Short mmCIF file of C-alpha atoms in Angstrom, two decimals:
data_model
loop_
_atom_site.label_atom_id
_atom_site.label_comp_id
_atom_site.label_asym_id
_atom_site.label_seq_id
_atom_site.Cartn_x
_atom_site.Cartn_y
_atom_site.Cartn_z
CA MET A 21 0.04 0.16 -0.02
CA SER A 22 2.77 2.50 0.81
CA VAL A 23 4.09 2.12 -2.80
CA ILE A 24 0.57 3.39 -4.02
CA LYS A 25 0.73 5.85 -1.51
CA TYR A 26 3.82 7.54 -2.65
CA LEU A 27 2.98 7.17 -6.30
CA LEU A 28 -0.12 9.10 -5.49
CA ASP A 29 1.82 11.70 -3.90
CA LEU A 30 4.39 12.25 -6.63
CA GLY A 31 1.68 14.84 -8.02
CA ALA A 32 -0.30 14.31 -11.44
CA VAL A 33 2.45 15.32 -13.92
CA VAL A 34 4.59 12.34 -12.77
CA MET A 35 1.80 10.00 -11.20
CA LEU A 36 -0.29 9.66 -14.17
CA PRO A 37 2.14 8.97 -17.05
CA ILE A 38 3.30 5.95 -14.55
CA ILE A 39 -0.16 4.86 -14.44
CA ILE A 40 -0.95 5.17 -17.89
CA PHE A 41 2.32 3.22 -18.85
CA VAL A 42 1.57 0.16 -16.44
CA LEU A 43 -2.15 0.30 -17.70
CA GLY A 44 -0.80 0.21 -21.16
CA LEU A 45 1.44 -2.63 -20.83
CA ILE A 46 -1.12 -4.58 -18.81
CA LEU A 47 -3.35 -4.03 -21.78
CA GLY A 48 -0.87 -5.42 -24.32
CA GLU A 49 0.71 -2.28 -25.81
CA LYS A 50 4.24 -2.44 -26.84
CA PRO A 51 6.70 -0.96 -24.10
CA GLY A 52 7.61 2.00 -26.79
CA LYS A 53 4.23 2.88 -27.54
CA ALA A 54 3.23 2.93 -23.95
CA PHE A 55 6.01 4.88 -22.83
CA ARG A 56 5.13 7.48 -25.62
CA SER A 57 1.65 7.98 -24.68
CA ALA A 58 2.39 8.01 -20.98
CA LEU A 59 4.86 11.08 -21.76
CA THR A 60 2.28 12.86 -23.67
CA ILE A 61 -0.26 12.53 -20.86
CA GLY A 62 2.25 14.27 -18.58
CA ILE A 63 2.86 17.08 -21.36
CA GLY A 64 -0.98 17.65 -21.74
CA PHE A 65 -0.98 18.55 -18.07
CA ILE A 66 2.08 20.72 -18.19
CA GLY A 67 0.12 22.47 -20.84
CA ILE A 68 -3.07 22.95 -19.18
CA ASN A 69 -1.34 24.34 -16.12
CA LEU A 70 0.15 26.84 -18.43
CA VAL A 71 -2.99 27.80 -19.81
CA ILE A 72 -4.84 28.08 -16.55
CA GLY A 73 -2.18 30.26 -15.21
CA LEU A 74 -2.81 32.56 -18.25
CA LEU A 75 -6.75 32.50 -17.63
CA VAL A 76 -6.58 33.10 -13.80
CA ASN A 77 -3.66 35.75 -13.78
CA ASN A 78 -5.46 37.71 -16.54
CA LEU A 79 -9.24 37.18 -15.76
CA GLY A 80 -8.52 37.04 -11.61
CA PRO A 81 -7.63 40.92 -11.27
CA ALA A 82 -10.14 41.98 -13.90
CA ALA A 83 -12.92 39.85 -12.12
CA GLN A 84 -11.98 41.52 -8.57
CA ALA A 85 -11.92 45.26 -9.98
CA MET A 86 -15.48 44.39 -11.55
CA VAL A 87 -16.63 43.34 -8.37
CA LYS A 88 -15.34 46.71 -6.58
CA ASN A 89 -16.82 48.85 -9.58
CA MET A 90 -19.94 47.35 -10.12
CA GLY A 91 -20.67 45.64 -6.95
CA VAL A 92 -21.45 42.48 -9.09
CA LYS A 93 -19.87 39.78 -7.40
CA LEU A 94 -18.38 37.19 -9.62
CA ASN A 95 -15.01 36.40 -8.46
CA VAL A 96 -15.20 32.41 -9.08
CA ILE A 97 -13.66 32.15 -12.45
CA ASP A 98 -15.31 29.37 -14.71
CA VAL A 99 -12.34 27.42 -16.12
CA GLY A 100 -14.26 25.41 -18.23
CA TRP A 101 -14.29 21.52 -19.13
CA PRO A 102 -10.68 21.52 -20.44
CA ALA A 103 -9.19 22.25 -17.34
CA SER A 104 -11.87 20.46 -15.02
CA SER A 105 -11.15 17.15 -16.92
CA ALA A 106 -7.52 17.70 -16.37
CA ILE A 107 -8.32 18.37 -12.82
CA ALA A 108 -10.32 15.36 -12.45
CA PHE A 109 -7.94 12.86 -14.26
CA ALA A 110 -5.06 14.40 -12.08
CA SER A 111 -6.80 13.83 -9.02
CA LYS A 112 -6.30 10.45 -6.65
CA VAL A 113 -9.54 9.15 -8.05
CA GLY A 114 -8.73 9.90 -11.39
CA ALA A 115 -5.69 7.57 -11.38
CA PHE A 116 -8.23 4.65 -10.74
CA VAL A 117 -11.02 5.74 -12.86
CA ILE A 118 -10.50 3.89 -16.06
CA PRO A 119 -10.01 0.44 -14.45
CA LEU A 120 -12.68 1.29 -12.24
CA GLY A 121 -15.25 2.41 -14.83
CA LEU A 122 -14.37 -0.53 -16.99
CA ALA A 123 -14.93 -2.90 -13.94
CA ILE A 124 -18.59 -1.31 -13.40
CA ASN A 125 -19.27 -1.58 -16.83
CA ILE A 126 -18.24 -5.13 -17.47
CA ILE A 127 -20.39 -6.17 -13.95
CA MET A 128 -23.32 -4.46 -15.25
CA LEU A 129 -23.16 -5.92 -18.86
CA ALA A 130 -22.79 -9.62 -17.24
CA THR A 131 -25.44 -9.24 -15.04
CA ARG A 132 -27.59 -7.39 -17.95
CA LEU A 133 -28.19 -4.53 -15.69
CA THR A 134 -26.97 -2.28 -18.77
CA LYS A 135 -26.91 -2.67 -22.37
CA THR A 136 -24.52 -0.18 -22.83
CA VAL A 137 -20.94 -0.66 -23.70
CA ASN A 138 -19.22 2.36 -22.89
CA VAL A 139 -16.40 2.82 -25.16
CA ASP A 140 -15.94 6.71 -24.39
CA PHE A 141 -13.04 6.35 -22.05
CA TRP A 142 -12.11 10.07 -22.30
CA ASN A 143 -15.51 11.13 -20.44
CA TYR A 144 -14.73 8.58 -17.40
CA TRP A 145 -13.49 12.20 -16.13
CA HIS A 146 -16.77 13.09 -15.24
CA PHE A 147 -16.94 10.14 -12.91
CA ALA A 148 -13.28 11.12 -11.45
CA PHE A 149 -14.46 14.56 -11.19
CA THR A 150 -17.48 13.56 -8.75
CA GLY A 151 -15.05 11.14 -7.01
CA ALA A 152 -12.44 13.89 -6.44
CA LEU A 153 -14.93 16.31 -5.12
CA VAL A 154 -16.08 13.51 -2.47
CA ALA A 155 -12.47 12.82 -1.63
CA VAL A 156 -11.50 16.28 -1.15
CA ALA A 157 -14.84 16.92 1.21
CA THR A 158 -14.50 13.62 3.10
CA GLY A 159 -10.72 13.47 3.14
CA ASN A 160 -11.36 9.75 2.23
CA LEU A 161 -10.27 8.38 -1.11
CA THR A 162 -12.35 5.21 -0.82
CA LEU A 163 -15.59 7.06 -0.38
CA GLY A 164 -14.42 9.17 -3.54
CA LEU A 165 -14.05 5.77 -5.54
CA ILE A 166 -17.36 4.72 -4.44
CA ALA A 167 -18.87 7.89 -5.48
CA ALA A 168 -17.43 7.60 -8.87
CA ALA A 169 -18.56 3.89 -9.32
CA ILE A 170 -22.04 5.23 -8.28
CA ASN A 171 -21.88 8.05 -10.88
CA ALA A 172 -20.91 5.77 -13.53
CA ALA A 173 -23.62 3.07 -13.01
CA ILE A 174 -26.35 5.80 -12.84
CA VAL A 175 -25.12 7.22 -16.16
CA LEU A 176 -25.21 3.72 -17.84
CA LYS A 177 -28.68 3.61 -16.68
CA LEU A 178 -29.59 6.97 -18.14
CA ALA A 179 -28.05 6.02 -21.37
CA ASP A 180 -29.87 2.74 -21.63
CA TRP A 181 -33.25 4.79 -20.56
CA THR A 182 -32.79 7.65 -23.41
CA ALA A 183 -31.09 5.20 -26.04
CA LYS A 184 -33.98 4.65 -28.14
CA MET A 185 -34.80 8.51 -27.99
CA VAL A 186 -31.31 9.74 -28.79
CA GLN A 187 -31.24 6.94 -31.47
CA ASP A 188 -34.45 8.30 -33.19
CA PHE A 189 -33.69 12.00 -32.85
CA TYR A 190 -30.08 12.03 -33.92
CA GLY A 191 -30.23 9.24 -36.64
CA LEU A 192 -27.58 7.23 -34.76
CA PRO A 193 -28.32 3.61 -34.82
CA GLY A 194 -27.01 1.19 -32.14
CA ILE A 195 -25.77 4.33 -29.90
CA SER A 196 -26.43 5.54 -26.35
CA LEU A 197 -24.89 8.61 -24.74
CA PRO A 198 -23.32 7.67 -21.43
CA HIS A 199 -22.26 11.29 -21.12
CA GLY A 200 -21.57 12.33 -17.39
CA PHE A 201 -22.79 15.78 -18.26
CA SER A 202 -25.20 15.39 -20.83
CA ALA A 203 -27.41 12.57 -19.32
CA ALA A 204 -27.46 14.56 -16.02
CA TYR A 205 -30.07 16.85 -17.29
CA VAL A 206 -32.43 13.95 -18.61
CA PRO A 207 -34.37 13.58 -15.45
CA ILE A 208 -34.54 17.49 -15.17
CA ALA A 209 -35.55 17.90 -18.58
CA ILE A 210 -38.39 15.27 -18.73
CA PRO A 211 -41.05 16.88 -16.07
CA LEU A 212 -40.15 20.26 -17.28
CA ASN A 213 -41.02 19.29 -20.91
CA LYS A 214 -44.28 17.63 -19.40
CA LEU A 215 -44.95 20.83 -17.36
CA ILE A 216 -44.76 22.92 -20.51
CA ASP A 217 -47.12 20.79 -22.35
CA LYS A 218 -49.76 21.56 -19.82
CA ILE A 219 -49.24 25.65 -20.23
CA PRO A 220 -51.50 27.21 -22.58
CA TYR A 221 -50.14 29.09 -25.73
CA ILE A 222 -46.45 28.53 -24.60
CA ASN A 223 -47.21 25.00 -25.47
CA LYS A 224 -47.51 25.82 -28.93
CA ILE A 225 -44.06 28.22 -29.49
CA GLU A 226 -41.75 26.88 -31.79
CA ALA A 227 -38.52 28.69 -33.11
CA ASP A 228 -36.61 28.34 -36.25
CA PRO A 229 -33.14 26.93 -35.85
CA ASP A 230 -31.82 28.13 -39.02
CA THR A 231 -32.71 32.03 -38.30
CA ILE A 232 -30.91 31.56 -34.85
CA ASN A 233 -27.77 29.92 -36.22
CA LYS A 234 -27.32 33.06 -38.40
CA LYS A 235 -28.00 35.66 -35.94
CA PHE A 236 -26.19 33.98 -33.10
CA GLY A 237 -23.69 32.22 -34.85
CA ILE A 238 -20.76 34.42 -33.31
CA PHE A 239 -21.40 32.71 -30.23
CA GLY A 240 -20.42 29.43 -31.97
CA GLU A 241 -16.77 30.88 -32.31
CA PRO A 242 -15.00 30.65 -28.84
CA VAL A 243 -12.17 32.57 -30.12
CA VAL A 244 -14.18 35.72 -30.86
CA LEU A 245 -16.30 34.92 -27.86
CA GLY A 246 -13.15 34.83 -25.71
CA LEU A 247 -11.97 38.32 -27.24
CA ILE A 248 -15.15 40.19 -26.85
CA LEU A 249 -15.89 38.99 -23.27
CA GLY A 250 -12.28 39.86 -22.38
CA LEU A 251 -12.68 43.55 -23.71
CA ILE A 252 -16.18 44.00 -21.90
CA LEU A 253 -14.50 42.65 -18.66
CA GLY A 254 -11.79 45.24 -19.26
CA ILE A 255 -14.28 48.18 -19.67
CA LEU A 256 -16.21 47.04 -16.65
CA ALA A 257 -13.05 46.84 -14.60
CA LYS A 258 -12.19 50.31 -15.58
CA PHE A 259 -8.91 49.14 -17.19
CA ASP A 260 -6.99 51.46 -19.40
CA ALA A 261 -7.16 50.67 -23.08
CA LYS A 262 -3.68 48.90 -23.12
CA THR A 263 -4.71 46.62 -20.59
CA THR A 264 -8.06 45.93 -21.84
CA LEU A 265 -6.65 45.26 -25.38
CA ASN A 266 -4.36 43.05 -23.73
CA LEU A 267 -7.01 41.23 -21.35
CA GLY A 268 -9.11 40.60 -24.74
CA MET A 269 -6.44 39.06 -26.51
CA SER A 270 -5.35 36.67 -23.54
CA MET A 271 -8.82 35.49 -23.24
CA ALA A 272 -9.01 34.82 -26.93
CA GLY A 273 -5.83 33.14 -26.42
CA VAL A 274 -7.17 30.74 -23.70
CA MET A 275 -10.25 29.97 -25.87
CA PHE A 276 -7.87 28.71 -28.39
CA LEU A 277 -5.16 27.38 -26.42
CA MET A 278 -7.06 25.26 -23.81
CA PRO A 279 -8.68 22.86 -25.98
CA ARG A 280 -5.36 22.31 -27.86
CA MET A 281 -3.92 21.30 -24.26
CA VAL A 282 -6.40 18.79 -23.75
CA LYS A 283 -6.02 17.40 -27.23
CA ILE A 284 -2.50 16.56 -26.10
CA LEU A 285 -3.95 14.89 -23.18
CA MET A 286 -6.39 12.97 -25.35
CA GLU A 287 -3.80 11.86 -27.85
CA GLY A 288 -1.85 10.05 -24.99
CA LEU A 289 -5.19 8.39 -24.04
CA ILE A 290 -5.71 6.86 -27.50
CA PRO A 291 -3.76 3.98 -27.65
CA ILE A 292 -5.25 2.98 -24.04
CA SER A 293 -8.92 3.41 -25.23
CA GLU A 294 -8.48 1.67 -28.39
CA ALA A 295 -7.11 -1.27 -26.42
CA ALA A 296 -9.93 -1.12 -24.03
CA LYS A 297 -12.42 -0.82 -26.94
CA SER A 298 -11.44 -3.67 -28.82
CA PHE A 299 -11.33 -5.82 -25.21
CA MET A 300 -14.91 -4.78 -24.78
CA GLN A 301 -16.09 -5.33 -28.48
CA LYS A 302 -14.93 -9.05 -28.62
CA ARG A 303 -16.83 -9.70 -25.43
CA PHE A 304 -20.11 -7.82 -25.92
CA ALA A 305 -20.49 -6.55 -29.30
CA GLY A 306 -23.66 -7.51 -30.96
CA LYS A 307 -27.28 -6.70 -31.74
CA GLU A 308 -28.55 -6.34 -27.95
CA PHE A 309 -25.86 -3.79 -26.88
CA TYR A 310 -25.54 -0.19 -27.43
CA ILE A 311 -22.30 1.39 -27.91
CA GLY A 312 -21.87 4.15 -25.57
CA LEU A 313 -20.47 7.26 -27.03
CA ASP A 314 -19.28 10.78 -26.32
CA SER A 315 -22.48 13.37 -26.67
CA ALA A 316 -19.96 15.24 -29.26
CA VAL A 317 -21.22 12.98 -31.77
CA ALA A 318 -24.99 14.66 -31.44
CA VAL A 319 -24.21 18.24 -30.77
CA GLY A 320 -23.84 18.94 -34.39
CA HIS A 321 -27.68 18.76 -34.78
CA PRO A 322 -29.00 22.46 -35.64
CA ALA A 323 -31.63 22.08 -32.68
CA ALA A 324 -28.65 21.50 -30.30
CA ILE A 325 -26.53 24.32 -31.71
CA SER A 326 -29.30 26.93 -31.99
CA THR A 327 -30.36 26.18 -28.54
CA ALA A 328 -26.81 26.51 -27.28
CA LEU A 329 -26.31 29.61 -28.91
CA ILE A 330 -29.25 31.51 -27.59
CA LEU A 331 -28.16 30.32 -23.99
CA VAL A 332 -24.84 31.90 -23.95
CA PRO A 333 -26.01 35.40 -23.57
CA ILE A 334 -28.90 34.15 -21.53
CA THR A 335 -25.99 32.49 -19.16
CA ILE A 336 -23.96 35.72 -18.87
CA LEU A 337 -27.40 37.48 -18.00
CA ILE A 338 -28.20 35.05 -15.40
CA ALA A 339 -24.89 34.90 -13.76
CA VAL A 340 -25.15 38.77 -13.12
CA ILE A 341 -28.67 38.75 -12.03
CA LEU A 342 -29.01 35.78 -10.17
CA PRO A 343 -28.77 36.22 -6.33
CA GLY A 344 -26.21 33.80 -4.68
CA ASN A 345 -24.24 33.43 -7.71
CA ASN A 346 -20.39 34.08 -7.90
CA VAL A 347 -19.47 32.14 -10.96
CA LEU A 348 -18.28 34.11 -13.79
CA PRO A 349 -19.28 32.15 -16.90
CA PHE A 350 -16.20 31.79 -19.20
CA GLY A 351 -14.56 28.60 -20.46
CA ASP A 352 -17.68 26.60 -20.50
CA LEU A 353 -19.73 29.12 -22.50
CA ALA A 354 -18.35 26.99 -25.27
CA THR A 355 -19.64 23.75 -23.59
CA ILE A 356 -23.55 24.53 -23.42
CA PRO A 357 -24.32 22.29 -26.42
CA PHE A 358 -23.19 19.37 -24.26
CA MET A 359 -25.89 20.58 -21.61
CA VAL A 360 -28.56 20.63 -24.30
CA ALA A 361 -27.43 17.57 -26.31
CA MET A 362 -30.03 15.35 -24.54
CA ILE A 363 -32.57 18.07 -23.63
CA ALA A 364 -33.14 18.43 -27.42
CA PRO A 365 -34.42 14.85 -28.23
CA ILE A 366 -36.75 15.34 -25.02
CA THR A 367 -38.59 18.56 -26.47
CA ARG A 368 -38.13 16.87 -29.97
CA GLY A 369 -35.86 19.42 -31.14
CA ASN A 370 -38.24 22.26 -30.17
CA VAL A 371 -35.53 25.13 -29.62
CA PHE A 372 -37.87 27.36 -27.54
CA ARG A 373 -38.58 24.80 -25.05
CA SER A 374 -34.89 23.77 -24.90
CA VAL A 375 -33.89 27.01 -24.12
CA ILE A 376 -36.54 27.46 -21.30
CA ILE A 377 -35.33 24.40 -19.84
CA GLY A 378 -31.75 25.12 -20.59
CA ALA A 379 -31.84 28.26 -18.36
CA ILE A 380 -33.72 26.87 -15.46
CA VAL A 381 -30.74 24.23 -15.16
CA ILE A 382 -28.31 26.69 -15.82
CA GLY A 383 -29.62 29.08 -13.22
CA VAL A 384 -29.51 26.17 -10.82
CA GLY A 385 -26.39 24.91 -11.98
CA LEU A 386 -24.36 28.49 -11.38
CA LEU A 387 -25.65 28.00 -7.74
CA ILE A 388 -24.27 24.65 -7.63
CA ALA A 389 -20.92 25.55 -9.45
CA THR A 390 -20.64 28.51 -6.58
CA ASN A 391 -21.38 25.89 -3.82
CA VAL A 392 -18.64 23.46 -5.20
CA ALA A 393 -15.86 26.37 -5.86
CA PRO A 394 -14.02 25.78 -2.65
CA LEU A 395 -13.82 21.73 -3.16
CA LEU A 396 -12.65 22.29 -6.82
CA THR A 397 -10.11 24.64 -6.18
CA GLN A 398 -8.93 22.58 -3.51
CA ALA A 399 -9.00 19.57 -5.76
CA ALA A 400 -7.14 21.66 -8.39
CA THR A 401 -4.45 22.73 -5.89
CA ASP A 402 -4.14 18.86 -4.62
CA ALA A 403 -3.71 17.82 -8.33
CA ALA A 404 -0.79 20.33 -8.66
CA PHE A 405 -2.29 22.94 -10.50
CA LYS A 406 -0.66 26.31 -9.37
CA PHE A 407 -2.68 29.31 -8.59
CA PRO A 408 -1.01 32.69 -7.67
CA ASN A 409 -1.44 33.69 -4.16
CA GLY A 410 -4.58 35.24 -3.35
CA ALA A 411 -6.14 34.48 -6.49
CA SER A 412 -9.85 33.93 -7.02
CA GLN A 413 -11.44 30.85 -6.63
CA ILE A 414 -12.12 28.59 -9.55
CA SER A 415 -15.33 26.52 -10.42
CA SER A 416 -16.97 25.44 -13.84
CA ILE A 417 -20.20 24.55 -15.36
CA CYS A 418 -19.00 21.37 -16.59
CA ASP A 419 -19.10 19.57 -14.05
CA GLY A 420 -19.19 22.27 -11.48
CA ALA A 421 -23.04 22.72 -12.39
CA ASN A 422 -23.73 19.21 -12.78
CA PRO A 423 -26.58 18.50 -10.52
CA LEU A 424 -26.07 14.59 -10.60
CA THR A 425 -22.53 15.14 -9.15
CA TRP A 426 -23.79 17.47 -6.62
CA ILE A 427 -26.50 15.12 -5.30
CA ILE A 428 -23.83 12.27 -5.11
CA LEU A 429 -21.65 14.71 -3.55
CA LYS A 430 -24.07 15.76 -0.82
CA ILE A 431 -25.32 12.31 -0.14
CA MET A 432 -21.64 11.06 0.32
CA TYR A 433 -21.01 13.72 2.83
CA LEU A 434 -23.68 12.37 5.37
CA PHE A 435 -21.17 9.20 5.59
CA MET B 5 1.45 17.13 -56.35
CA THR B 6 -0.76 19.73 -54.30
CA ARG B 7 -1.69 18.67 -50.71
CA LYS B 8 -5.23 17.99 -50.08
CA THR B 9 -6.93 19.53 -47.26
CA ILE B 10 -9.20 17.77 -44.75
CA ILE B 11 -11.58 19.09 -42.05
CA VAL B 12 -11.92 16.65 -39.21
CA ALA B 13 -14.96 17.94 -37.05
CA CYS B 14 -16.85 17.01 -33.98
CA GLY B 15 -18.92 18.58 -30.96
CA THR B 16 -15.68 19.65 -29.37
CA GLY B 17 -13.26 20.05 -31.80
CA ILE B 18 -11.03 17.73 -29.54
CA ALA B 19 -12.63 14.64 -28.50
CA THR B 20 -13.78 12.20 -31.06
CA SER B 21 -12.19 14.40 -33.92
CA THR B 22 -8.95 13.62 -32.14
CA VAL B 23 -9.41 9.90 -32.75
CA VAL B 24 -10.58 10.35 -36.15
CA ALA B 25 -7.85 12.46 -37.13
CA GLU B 26 -5.31 10.16 -35.65
CA LYS B 27 -6.83 7.24 -37.73
CA ILE B 28 -6.83 9.31 -41.02
CA THR B 29 -3.03 10.40 -40.54
CA GLU B 30 -1.99 6.73 -40.00
CA ALA B 31 -4.18 5.61 -42.94
CA CYS B 32 -2.60 8.50 -45.23
CA LYS B 33 0.99 7.48 -43.93
CA LYS B 34 0.12 3.78 -44.96
CA GLU B 35 -0.62 5.15 -48.39
CA ASN B 36 2.16 7.73 -48.69
CA LEU B 37 -0.28 10.42 -48.94
CA HIS B 38 0.58 13.94 -47.61
CA VAL B 39 -2.34 15.91 -46.29
CA ASN B 40 -3.33 18.62 -44.20
CA ILE B 41 -5.61 18.18 -41.35
CA ILE B 42 -7.78 20.94 -39.88
CA GLN B 43 -9.44 19.77 -36.70
CA CYS B 44 -12.18 21.79 -35.40
CA LYS B 45 -15.56 22.12 -34.06
CA VAL B 46 -18.53 21.54 -36.13
CA THR B 47 -19.37 25.27 -35.62
CA GLU B 48 -16.05 26.32 -36.94
CA ILE B 49 -16.16 24.65 -40.28
CA LYS B 50 -17.48 27.63 -42.00
CA GLY B 51 -14.37 29.39 -41.43
CA TYR B 52 -12.04 26.82 -42.76
CA ALA B 53 -14.46 25.09 -45.42
CA GLU B 54 -13.41 27.22 -48.44
CA ASN B 55 -9.88 25.94 -48.72
CA ALA B 56 -11.01 22.37 -47.94
CA ASP B 57 -11.14 19.22 -50.22
CA LEU B 58 -12.97 16.94 -47.95
CA ILE B 59 -15.27 17.43 -44.65
CA VAL B 60 -15.21 14.58 -42.18
CA THR B 61 -17.37 14.38 -39.23
CA THR B 62 -18.53 12.31 -36.24
CA THR B 63 -21.67 14.38 -35.65
CA ILE B 64 -24.56 15.58 -37.87
CA LEU B 65 -23.46 18.09 -40.45
CA LYS B 66 -26.14 20.02 -41.70
CA ASP B 67 -24.60 22.30 -44.36
CA ASN B 68 -21.22 20.77 -46.16
CA PHE B 69 -20.71 24.21 -47.90
CA GLY B 70 -20.59 22.61 -51.04
CA LYS B 71 -17.88 20.16 -50.38
CA LYS B 72 -17.72 16.69 -50.20
CA SER B 73 -18.41 15.20 -46.78
CA ILE B 74 -18.13 11.88 -45.00
CA ASN B 75 -19.48 10.93 -41.64
CA ALA B 76 -16.92 9.15 -39.83
CA LEU B 77 -19.12 7.71 -36.71
CA SER B 78 -17.93 4.29 -37.54
CA LEU B 79 -14.43 4.86 -36.50
CA ILE B 80 -15.37 5.86 -33.23
CA THR B 81 -17.82 2.68 -32.72
CA GLY B 82 -15.27 0.70 -34.58
CA ILE B 83 -18.17 -0.97 -36.86
CA GLY B 84 -17.62 -0.55 -40.41
CA GLU B 85 -14.11 1.24 -40.07
CA GLU B 86 -12.45 -0.07 -42.67
CA LYS B 87 -15.00 0.97 -45.08
CA VAL B 88 -15.17 4.43 -44.18
CA LEU B 89 -11.44 4.75 -43.92
CA GLU B 90 -11.07 3.25 -47.73
CA GLU B 91 -13.50 5.95 -48.75
CA ILE B 92 -11.68 8.67 -47.22
CA ILE B 93 -8.28 7.80 -48.63
CA SER B 94 -10.04 7.02 -52.27
CA GLU B 95 -11.46 10.60 -51.95
CA LEU B 96 -8.09 11.99 -51.02
CA LYS B 97 -6.49 10.33 -54.08
CA LYS B 98 -8.94 11.70 -56.34
#
């Protein structure tokens, strides 16, 4: 056990490459290839660390100046899912999440508790994220691992439950979406949609995705969005022109660079996930199983895109006016399509309804994200992500605002 | 010989598209084909489409901007993978 403890205490940049190397060898990779992907993963972490620094160092002072000038207390920076996923994988729970998630999936397949063969190993980070928060909150790694396992099991059930609907709506035969973030909104969206059915007039409204895509297209380009938000924040913070322009450019840079860094992390994970995928397919491929994929395969749908585009300005507005919210939406404004990916099929592509449901879950989500900010900041620090002294707290919409994550966290906190 | 340009897109521009881009790169290496791969989000295709010869996506593509497009979902699921890779390669050899 002391060997494991020593490994875990090495920090993510060293620990994860070692674990990935060993996991690669177990799954039958050649040592050279396993070594290269292990190194790549470590490098991905270093890159993400740099970009988080760029974000927090620039946006932090602006957010604090804005609090002083405007009285709008948005001093928790939304670092976005790329950073959150890295924090999750770099956590002590993250080190075990792929074998753990795989084991849960195999057990549930063997006992016929699920039909979904979840080959989307990348998104196991959502389970690790829940586990990491629980581990930080309780100080107990075992409880963290249990939380991650429960999260994985629930998401598989949600994927099964929505499979038919997703297959019909998105035209993806044989697929289900066991996505920790997208699937979490299903149990909320279904009753809300039924409620809207009962409201006269409102239940007849429909919006045209094409017009919306044309008018709101700019919100689909993260780089431009980053630039504009940076400039606006600079102005609200009453920075001089030079600092404001630099803030705008830095934020455009963060929007561009952060995903690139995560891509490095992904590249390192590909050989592992390919090996695990063929392992799963050999045993469970066939007619009666769904293949569980990333909801990235669904977010190209016009209804999902246009809903997400409208929700970008709405999210910022809610963040400003909602009492009790301290989160400044930024990194995850580009992640909203994933929030609506499984809401859109429930409303049968009705953009108006999806926007209403989306706005409600975002409002609640911002409060949850505010609530978990201290835990997430602690988890990030534990994972060796560096923050300047006295910097703002961090949170994220994905998964900091995830209701399923939060419920599991609160339940585990009772133990 | 001019290099062909492929856009590889998915919902994030990172997740599934990385897997597809890697597989296309590998397949091209085997065939000794030199290509430019642009990896992006579906919402960003518009900005790159003009110079592209082929658009490959893992998600639903509503507007292919007058370019040839191929759905590469099977590279993610692993079912029918060979066929789609062949289709992509033969399109790039044109």
